[in-house]
Short mmCIF file of N, CA and C in Angstrom, two decimals:
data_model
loop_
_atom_site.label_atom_id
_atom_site.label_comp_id
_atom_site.label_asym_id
_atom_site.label_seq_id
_atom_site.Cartn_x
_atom_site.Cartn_y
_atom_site.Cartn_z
N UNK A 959 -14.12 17.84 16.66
CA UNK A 959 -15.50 17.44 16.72
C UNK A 959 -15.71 16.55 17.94
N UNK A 960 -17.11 16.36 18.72
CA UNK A 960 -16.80 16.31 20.02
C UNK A 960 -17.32 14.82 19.58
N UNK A 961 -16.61 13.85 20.42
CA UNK A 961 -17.07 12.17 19.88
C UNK A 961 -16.09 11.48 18.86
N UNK A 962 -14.64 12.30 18.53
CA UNK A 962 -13.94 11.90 17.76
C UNK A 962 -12.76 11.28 18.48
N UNK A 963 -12.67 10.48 18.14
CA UNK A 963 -11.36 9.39 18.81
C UNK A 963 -10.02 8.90 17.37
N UNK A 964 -8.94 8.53 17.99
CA UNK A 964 -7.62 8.09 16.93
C UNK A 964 -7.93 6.62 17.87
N UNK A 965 -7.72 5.73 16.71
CA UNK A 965 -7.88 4.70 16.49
C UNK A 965 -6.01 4.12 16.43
N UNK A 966 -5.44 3.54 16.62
CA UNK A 966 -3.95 3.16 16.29
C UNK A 966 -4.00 1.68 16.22
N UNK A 967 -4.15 1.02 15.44
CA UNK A 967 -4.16 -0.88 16.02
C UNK A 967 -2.18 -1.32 15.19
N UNK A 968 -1.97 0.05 14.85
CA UNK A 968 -0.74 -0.91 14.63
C UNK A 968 -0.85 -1.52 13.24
N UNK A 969 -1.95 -1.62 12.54
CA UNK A 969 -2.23 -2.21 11.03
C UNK A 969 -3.09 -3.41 11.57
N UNK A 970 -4.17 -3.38 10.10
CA UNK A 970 -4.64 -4.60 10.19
C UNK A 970 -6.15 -4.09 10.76
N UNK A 971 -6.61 -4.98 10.68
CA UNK A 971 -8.70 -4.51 10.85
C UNK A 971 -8.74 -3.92 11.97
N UNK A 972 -9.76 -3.77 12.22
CA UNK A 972 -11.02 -3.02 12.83
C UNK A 972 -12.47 -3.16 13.11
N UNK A 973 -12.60 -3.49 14.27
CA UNK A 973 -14.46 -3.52 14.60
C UNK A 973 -15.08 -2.91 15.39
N UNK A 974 -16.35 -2.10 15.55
CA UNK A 974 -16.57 -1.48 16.39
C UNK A 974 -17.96 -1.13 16.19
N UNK A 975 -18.76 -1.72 17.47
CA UNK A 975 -20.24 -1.10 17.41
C UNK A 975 -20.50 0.08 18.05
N UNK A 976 -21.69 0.86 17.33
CA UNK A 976 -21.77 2.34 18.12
C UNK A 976 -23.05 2.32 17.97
N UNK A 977 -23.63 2.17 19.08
CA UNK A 977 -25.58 1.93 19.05
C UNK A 977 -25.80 0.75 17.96
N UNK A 978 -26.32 1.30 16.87
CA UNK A 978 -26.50 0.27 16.55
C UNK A 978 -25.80 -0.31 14.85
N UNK A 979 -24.90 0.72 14.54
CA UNK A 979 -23.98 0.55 13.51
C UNK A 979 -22.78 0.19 14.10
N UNK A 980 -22.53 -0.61 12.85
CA UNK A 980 -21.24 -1.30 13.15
C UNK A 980 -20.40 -0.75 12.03
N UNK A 981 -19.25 -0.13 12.72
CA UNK A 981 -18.27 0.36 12.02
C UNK A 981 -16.90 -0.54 11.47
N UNK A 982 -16.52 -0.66 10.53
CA UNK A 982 -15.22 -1.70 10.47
C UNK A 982 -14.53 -0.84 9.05
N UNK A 983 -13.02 -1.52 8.78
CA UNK A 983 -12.01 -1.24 7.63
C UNK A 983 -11.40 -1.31 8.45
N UNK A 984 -10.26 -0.90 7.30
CA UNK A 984 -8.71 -1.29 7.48
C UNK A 984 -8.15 -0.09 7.99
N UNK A 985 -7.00 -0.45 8.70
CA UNK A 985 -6.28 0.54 9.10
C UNK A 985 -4.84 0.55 9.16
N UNK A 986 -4.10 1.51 9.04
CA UNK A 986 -2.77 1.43 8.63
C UNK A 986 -1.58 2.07 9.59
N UNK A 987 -0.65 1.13 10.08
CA UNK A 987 0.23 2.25 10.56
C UNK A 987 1.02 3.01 10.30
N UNK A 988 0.97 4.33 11.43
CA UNK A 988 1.09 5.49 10.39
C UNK A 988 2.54 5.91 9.63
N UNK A 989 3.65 4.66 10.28
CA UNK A 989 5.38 4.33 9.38
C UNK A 989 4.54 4.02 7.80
N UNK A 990 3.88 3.33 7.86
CA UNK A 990 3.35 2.63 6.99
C UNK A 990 3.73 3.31 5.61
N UNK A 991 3.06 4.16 4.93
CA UNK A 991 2.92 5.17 3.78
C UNK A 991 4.50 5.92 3.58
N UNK A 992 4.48 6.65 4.96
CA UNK A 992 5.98 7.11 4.98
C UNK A 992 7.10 6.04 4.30
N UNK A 993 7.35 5.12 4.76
CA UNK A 993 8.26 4.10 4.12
C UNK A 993 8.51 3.65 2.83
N UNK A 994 6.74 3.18 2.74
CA UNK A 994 6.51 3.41 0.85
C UNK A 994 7.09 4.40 -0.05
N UNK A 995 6.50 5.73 0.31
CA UNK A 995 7.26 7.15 -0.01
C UNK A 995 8.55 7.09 -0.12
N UNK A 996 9.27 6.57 1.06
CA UNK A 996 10.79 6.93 0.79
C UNK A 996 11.22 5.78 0.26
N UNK A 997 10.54 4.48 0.13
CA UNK A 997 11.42 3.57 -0.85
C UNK A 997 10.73 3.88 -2.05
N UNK A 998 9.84 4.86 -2.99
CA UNK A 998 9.42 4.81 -4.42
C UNK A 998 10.83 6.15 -4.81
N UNK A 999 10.59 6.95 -3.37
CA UNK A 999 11.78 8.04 -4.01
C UNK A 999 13.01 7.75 -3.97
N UNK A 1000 13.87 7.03 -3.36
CA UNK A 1000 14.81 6.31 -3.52
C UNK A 1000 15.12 5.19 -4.91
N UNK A 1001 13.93 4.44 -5.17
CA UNK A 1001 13.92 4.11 -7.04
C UNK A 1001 14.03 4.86 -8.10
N UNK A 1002 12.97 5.90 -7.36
CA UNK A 1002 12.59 7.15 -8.58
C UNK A 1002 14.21 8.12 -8.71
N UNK A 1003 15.23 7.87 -7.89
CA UNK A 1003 16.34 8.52 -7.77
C UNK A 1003 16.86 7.45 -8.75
N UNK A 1004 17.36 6.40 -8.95
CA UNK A 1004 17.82 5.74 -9.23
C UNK A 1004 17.45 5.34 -10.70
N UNK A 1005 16.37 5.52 -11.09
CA UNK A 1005 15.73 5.73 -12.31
C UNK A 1005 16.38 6.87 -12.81
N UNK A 1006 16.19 7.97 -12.57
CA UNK A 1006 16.85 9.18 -13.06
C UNK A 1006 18.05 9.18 -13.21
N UNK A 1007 18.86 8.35 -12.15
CA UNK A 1007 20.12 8.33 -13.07
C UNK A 1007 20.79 7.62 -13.86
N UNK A 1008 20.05 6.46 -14.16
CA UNK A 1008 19.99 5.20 -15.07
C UNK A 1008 19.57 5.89 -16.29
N UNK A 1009 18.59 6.53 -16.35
CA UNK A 1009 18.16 7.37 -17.41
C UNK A 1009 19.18 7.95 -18.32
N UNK A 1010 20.59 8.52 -17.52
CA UNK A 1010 21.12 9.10 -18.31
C UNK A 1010 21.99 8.41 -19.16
N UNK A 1011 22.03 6.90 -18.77
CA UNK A 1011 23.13 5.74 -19.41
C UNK A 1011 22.37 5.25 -20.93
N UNK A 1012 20.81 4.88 -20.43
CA UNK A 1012 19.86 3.83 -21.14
C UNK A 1012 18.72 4.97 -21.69
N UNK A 1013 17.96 4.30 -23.07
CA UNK A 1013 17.63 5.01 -23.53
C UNK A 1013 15.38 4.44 -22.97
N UNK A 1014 14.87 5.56 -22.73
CA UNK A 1014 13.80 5.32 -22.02
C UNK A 1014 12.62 5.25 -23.20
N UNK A 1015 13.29 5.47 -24.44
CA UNK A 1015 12.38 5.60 -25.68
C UNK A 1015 12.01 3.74 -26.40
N UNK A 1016 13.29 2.97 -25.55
CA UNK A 1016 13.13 1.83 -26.45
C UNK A 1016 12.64 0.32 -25.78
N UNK A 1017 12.05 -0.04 -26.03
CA UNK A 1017 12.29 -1.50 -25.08
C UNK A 1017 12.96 -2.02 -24.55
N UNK A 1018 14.38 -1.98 -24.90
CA UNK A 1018 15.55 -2.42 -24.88
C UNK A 1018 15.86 -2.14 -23.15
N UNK A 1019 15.92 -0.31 -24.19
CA UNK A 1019 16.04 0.90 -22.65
C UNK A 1019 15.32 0.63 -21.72
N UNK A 1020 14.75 0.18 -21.57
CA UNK A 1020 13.54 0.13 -20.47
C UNK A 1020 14.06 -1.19 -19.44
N UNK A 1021 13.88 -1.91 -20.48
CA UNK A 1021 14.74 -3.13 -19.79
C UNK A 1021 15.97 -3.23 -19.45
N UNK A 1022 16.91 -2.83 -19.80
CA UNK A 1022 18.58 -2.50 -19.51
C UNK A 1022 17.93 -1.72 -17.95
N UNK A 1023 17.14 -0.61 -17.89
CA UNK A 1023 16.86 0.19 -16.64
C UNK A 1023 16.52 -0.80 -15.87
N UNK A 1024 15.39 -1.32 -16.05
CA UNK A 1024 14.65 -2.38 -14.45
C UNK A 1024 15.79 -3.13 -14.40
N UNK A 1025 16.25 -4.09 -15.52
CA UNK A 1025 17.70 -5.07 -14.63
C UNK A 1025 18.31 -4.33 -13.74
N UNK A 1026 18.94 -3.10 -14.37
CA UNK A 1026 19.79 -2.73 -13.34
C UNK A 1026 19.54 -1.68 -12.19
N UNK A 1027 18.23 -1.43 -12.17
CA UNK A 1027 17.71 -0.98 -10.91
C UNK A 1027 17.89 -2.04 -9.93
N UNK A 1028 16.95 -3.75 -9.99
CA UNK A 1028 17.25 -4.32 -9.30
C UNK A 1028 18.70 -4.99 -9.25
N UNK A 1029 19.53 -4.84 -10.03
CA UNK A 1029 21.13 -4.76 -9.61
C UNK A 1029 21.67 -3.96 -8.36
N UNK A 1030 21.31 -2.92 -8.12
CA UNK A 1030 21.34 -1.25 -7.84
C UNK A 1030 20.48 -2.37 -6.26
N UNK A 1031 19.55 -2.05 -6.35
CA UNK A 1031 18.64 -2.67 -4.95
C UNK A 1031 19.82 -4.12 -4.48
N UNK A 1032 19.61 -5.14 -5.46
CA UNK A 1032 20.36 -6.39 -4.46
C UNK A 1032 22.03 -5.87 -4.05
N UNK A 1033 22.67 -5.21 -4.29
CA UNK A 1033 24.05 -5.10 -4.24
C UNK A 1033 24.14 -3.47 -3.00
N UNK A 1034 22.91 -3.04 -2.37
CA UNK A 1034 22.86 -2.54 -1.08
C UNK A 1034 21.65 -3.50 -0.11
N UNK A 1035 22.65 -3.77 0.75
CA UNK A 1035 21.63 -4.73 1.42
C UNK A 1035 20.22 -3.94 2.61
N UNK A 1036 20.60 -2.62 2.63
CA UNK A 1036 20.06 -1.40 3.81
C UNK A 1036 19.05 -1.17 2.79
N UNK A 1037 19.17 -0.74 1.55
CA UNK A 1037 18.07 -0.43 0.49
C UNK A 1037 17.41 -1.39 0.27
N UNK A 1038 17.56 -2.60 0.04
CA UNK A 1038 16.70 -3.93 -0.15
C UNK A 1038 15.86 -4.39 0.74
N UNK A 1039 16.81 -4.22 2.04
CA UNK A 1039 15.49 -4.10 3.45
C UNK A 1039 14.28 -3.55 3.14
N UNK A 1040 14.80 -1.97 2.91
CA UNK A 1040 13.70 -0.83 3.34
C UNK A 1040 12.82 -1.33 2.07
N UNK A 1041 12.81 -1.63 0.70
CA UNK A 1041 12.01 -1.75 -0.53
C UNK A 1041 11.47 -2.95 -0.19
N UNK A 1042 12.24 -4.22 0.18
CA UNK A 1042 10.98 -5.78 0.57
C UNK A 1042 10.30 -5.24 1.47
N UNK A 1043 10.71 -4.56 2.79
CA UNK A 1043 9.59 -3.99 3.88
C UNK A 1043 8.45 -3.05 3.31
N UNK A 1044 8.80 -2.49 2.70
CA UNK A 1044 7.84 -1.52 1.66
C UNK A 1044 6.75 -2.18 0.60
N UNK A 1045 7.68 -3.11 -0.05
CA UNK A 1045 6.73 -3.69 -1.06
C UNK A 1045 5.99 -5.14 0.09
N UNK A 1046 6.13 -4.96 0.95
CA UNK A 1046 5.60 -5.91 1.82
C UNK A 1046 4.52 -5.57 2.55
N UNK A 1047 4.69 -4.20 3.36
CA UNK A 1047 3.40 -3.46 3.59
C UNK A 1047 2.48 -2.86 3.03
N UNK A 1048 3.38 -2.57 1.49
CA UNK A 1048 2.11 -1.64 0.88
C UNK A 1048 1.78 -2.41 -0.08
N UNK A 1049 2.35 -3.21 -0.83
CA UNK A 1049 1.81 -4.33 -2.20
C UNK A 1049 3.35 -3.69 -3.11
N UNK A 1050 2.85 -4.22 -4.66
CA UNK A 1050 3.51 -3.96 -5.55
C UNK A 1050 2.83 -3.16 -6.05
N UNK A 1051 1.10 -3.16 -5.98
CA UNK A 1051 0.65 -2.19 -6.75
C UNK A 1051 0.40 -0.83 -5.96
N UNK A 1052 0.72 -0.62 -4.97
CA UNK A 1052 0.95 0.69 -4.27
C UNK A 1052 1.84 1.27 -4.70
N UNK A 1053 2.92 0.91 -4.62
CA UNK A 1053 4.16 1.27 -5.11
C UNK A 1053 4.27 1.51 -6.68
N UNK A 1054 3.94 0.86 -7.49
CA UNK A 1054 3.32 1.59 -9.07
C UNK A 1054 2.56 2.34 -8.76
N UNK A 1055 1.65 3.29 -7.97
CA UNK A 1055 0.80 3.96 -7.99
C UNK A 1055 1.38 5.49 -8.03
N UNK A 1056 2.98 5.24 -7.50
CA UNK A 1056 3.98 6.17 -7.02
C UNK A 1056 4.79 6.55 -7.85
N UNK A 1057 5.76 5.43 -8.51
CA UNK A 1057 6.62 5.48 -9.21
C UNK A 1057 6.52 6.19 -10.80
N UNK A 1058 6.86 7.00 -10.60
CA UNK A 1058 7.02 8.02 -12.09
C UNK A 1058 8.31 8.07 -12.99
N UNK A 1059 7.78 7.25 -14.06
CA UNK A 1059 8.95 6.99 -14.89
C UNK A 1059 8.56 6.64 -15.97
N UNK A 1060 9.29 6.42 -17.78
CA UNK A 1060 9.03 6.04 -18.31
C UNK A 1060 8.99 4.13 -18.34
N UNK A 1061 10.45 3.92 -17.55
CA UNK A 1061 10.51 2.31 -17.72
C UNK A 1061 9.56 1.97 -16.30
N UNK A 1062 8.63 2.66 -15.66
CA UNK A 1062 7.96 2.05 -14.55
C UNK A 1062 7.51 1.03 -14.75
N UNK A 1063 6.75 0.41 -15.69
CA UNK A 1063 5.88 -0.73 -15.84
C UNK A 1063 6.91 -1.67 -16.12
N UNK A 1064 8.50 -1.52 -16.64
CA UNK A 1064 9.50 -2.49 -16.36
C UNK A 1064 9.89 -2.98 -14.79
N UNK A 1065 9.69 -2.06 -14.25
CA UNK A 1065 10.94 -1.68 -13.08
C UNK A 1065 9.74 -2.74 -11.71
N UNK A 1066 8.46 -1.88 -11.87
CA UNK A 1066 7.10 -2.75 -10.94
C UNK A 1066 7.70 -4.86 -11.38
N UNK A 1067 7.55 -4.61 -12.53
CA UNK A 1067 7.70 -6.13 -12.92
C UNK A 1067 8.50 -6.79 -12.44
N UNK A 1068 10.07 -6.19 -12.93
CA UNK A 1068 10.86 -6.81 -12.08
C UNK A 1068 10.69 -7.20 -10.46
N UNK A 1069 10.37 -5.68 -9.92
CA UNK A 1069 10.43 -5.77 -8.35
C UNK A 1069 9.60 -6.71 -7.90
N UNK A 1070 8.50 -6.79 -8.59
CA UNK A 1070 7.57 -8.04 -8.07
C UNK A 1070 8.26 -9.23 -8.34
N UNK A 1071 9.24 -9.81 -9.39
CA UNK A 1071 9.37 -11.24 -9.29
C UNK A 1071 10.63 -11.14 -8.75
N UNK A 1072 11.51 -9.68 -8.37
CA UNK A 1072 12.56 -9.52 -7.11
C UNK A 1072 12.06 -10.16 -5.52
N UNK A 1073 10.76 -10.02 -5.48
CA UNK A 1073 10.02 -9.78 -4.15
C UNK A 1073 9.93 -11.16 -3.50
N UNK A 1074 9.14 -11.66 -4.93
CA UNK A 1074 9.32 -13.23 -5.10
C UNK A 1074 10.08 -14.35 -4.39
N UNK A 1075 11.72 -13.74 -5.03
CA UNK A 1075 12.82 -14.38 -5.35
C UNK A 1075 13.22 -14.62 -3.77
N UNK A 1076 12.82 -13.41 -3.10
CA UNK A 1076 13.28 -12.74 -1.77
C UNK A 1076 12.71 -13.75 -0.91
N UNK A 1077 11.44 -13.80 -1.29
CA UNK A 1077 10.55 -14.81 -0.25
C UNK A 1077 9.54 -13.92 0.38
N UNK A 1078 9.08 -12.15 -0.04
CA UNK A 1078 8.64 -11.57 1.19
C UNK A 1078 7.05 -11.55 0.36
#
């Protein structure tokens, strides 16, 4: 379409007058999402195979899973990067938006007061 421009700021706002509207939002860089993606599928891996130890029907289960997911995260220090950088650019609640699991609403919890702990 003729008048269409890519915008890149790298993340972070946006302003821009055009006659006499003013255009603004947020904008994202485009690692951004990608990263999220590969740190929810990298949990969501890790969930699945926790799954087969702990039982996903019980409270218990659920919780035995998130501890030791974030066990699983602090004890690789390359994976803990990429998930604080992740849960750093995108939130905690982006990342629940992703994560498909039964213990998810354990696993978000933890990671948020993991995130915490981290300082990010």
């Amino acid at each position: 379409m003729a008048g269409d421009f890519i915008i890149n700021t790298g993340g972070g706002k946006f302003k821009q007058n055009i006659g006499r509207d003013l255009i603004q939002g947020n904008y994202y860089a485009a690692g951004q999402p990608q990263s999220l993606a590969e740190a929810v599928a990298e949990v969501q891996k890790i969930l699945e195979q926790l799954e087969k130890s702990y039982s996903t029907d019980t409270k218990e289960g659920k919780e035995a899973i998130a501890i030791e997911t974030i066990r699983q995260i602090d004890n690789n220090p390359t994976l803990a990067a990429r998930i604080l950088s992740a849960l750093t650019e995108g939130s905690v609640s982006a990342f629940e938006q992703f994560l498909n699991h039964p213990a998810a609403s354990f696993v978000i919890a933890a990671l948020a007061d993991w995130q915490k702990t981290k300082g990010a």
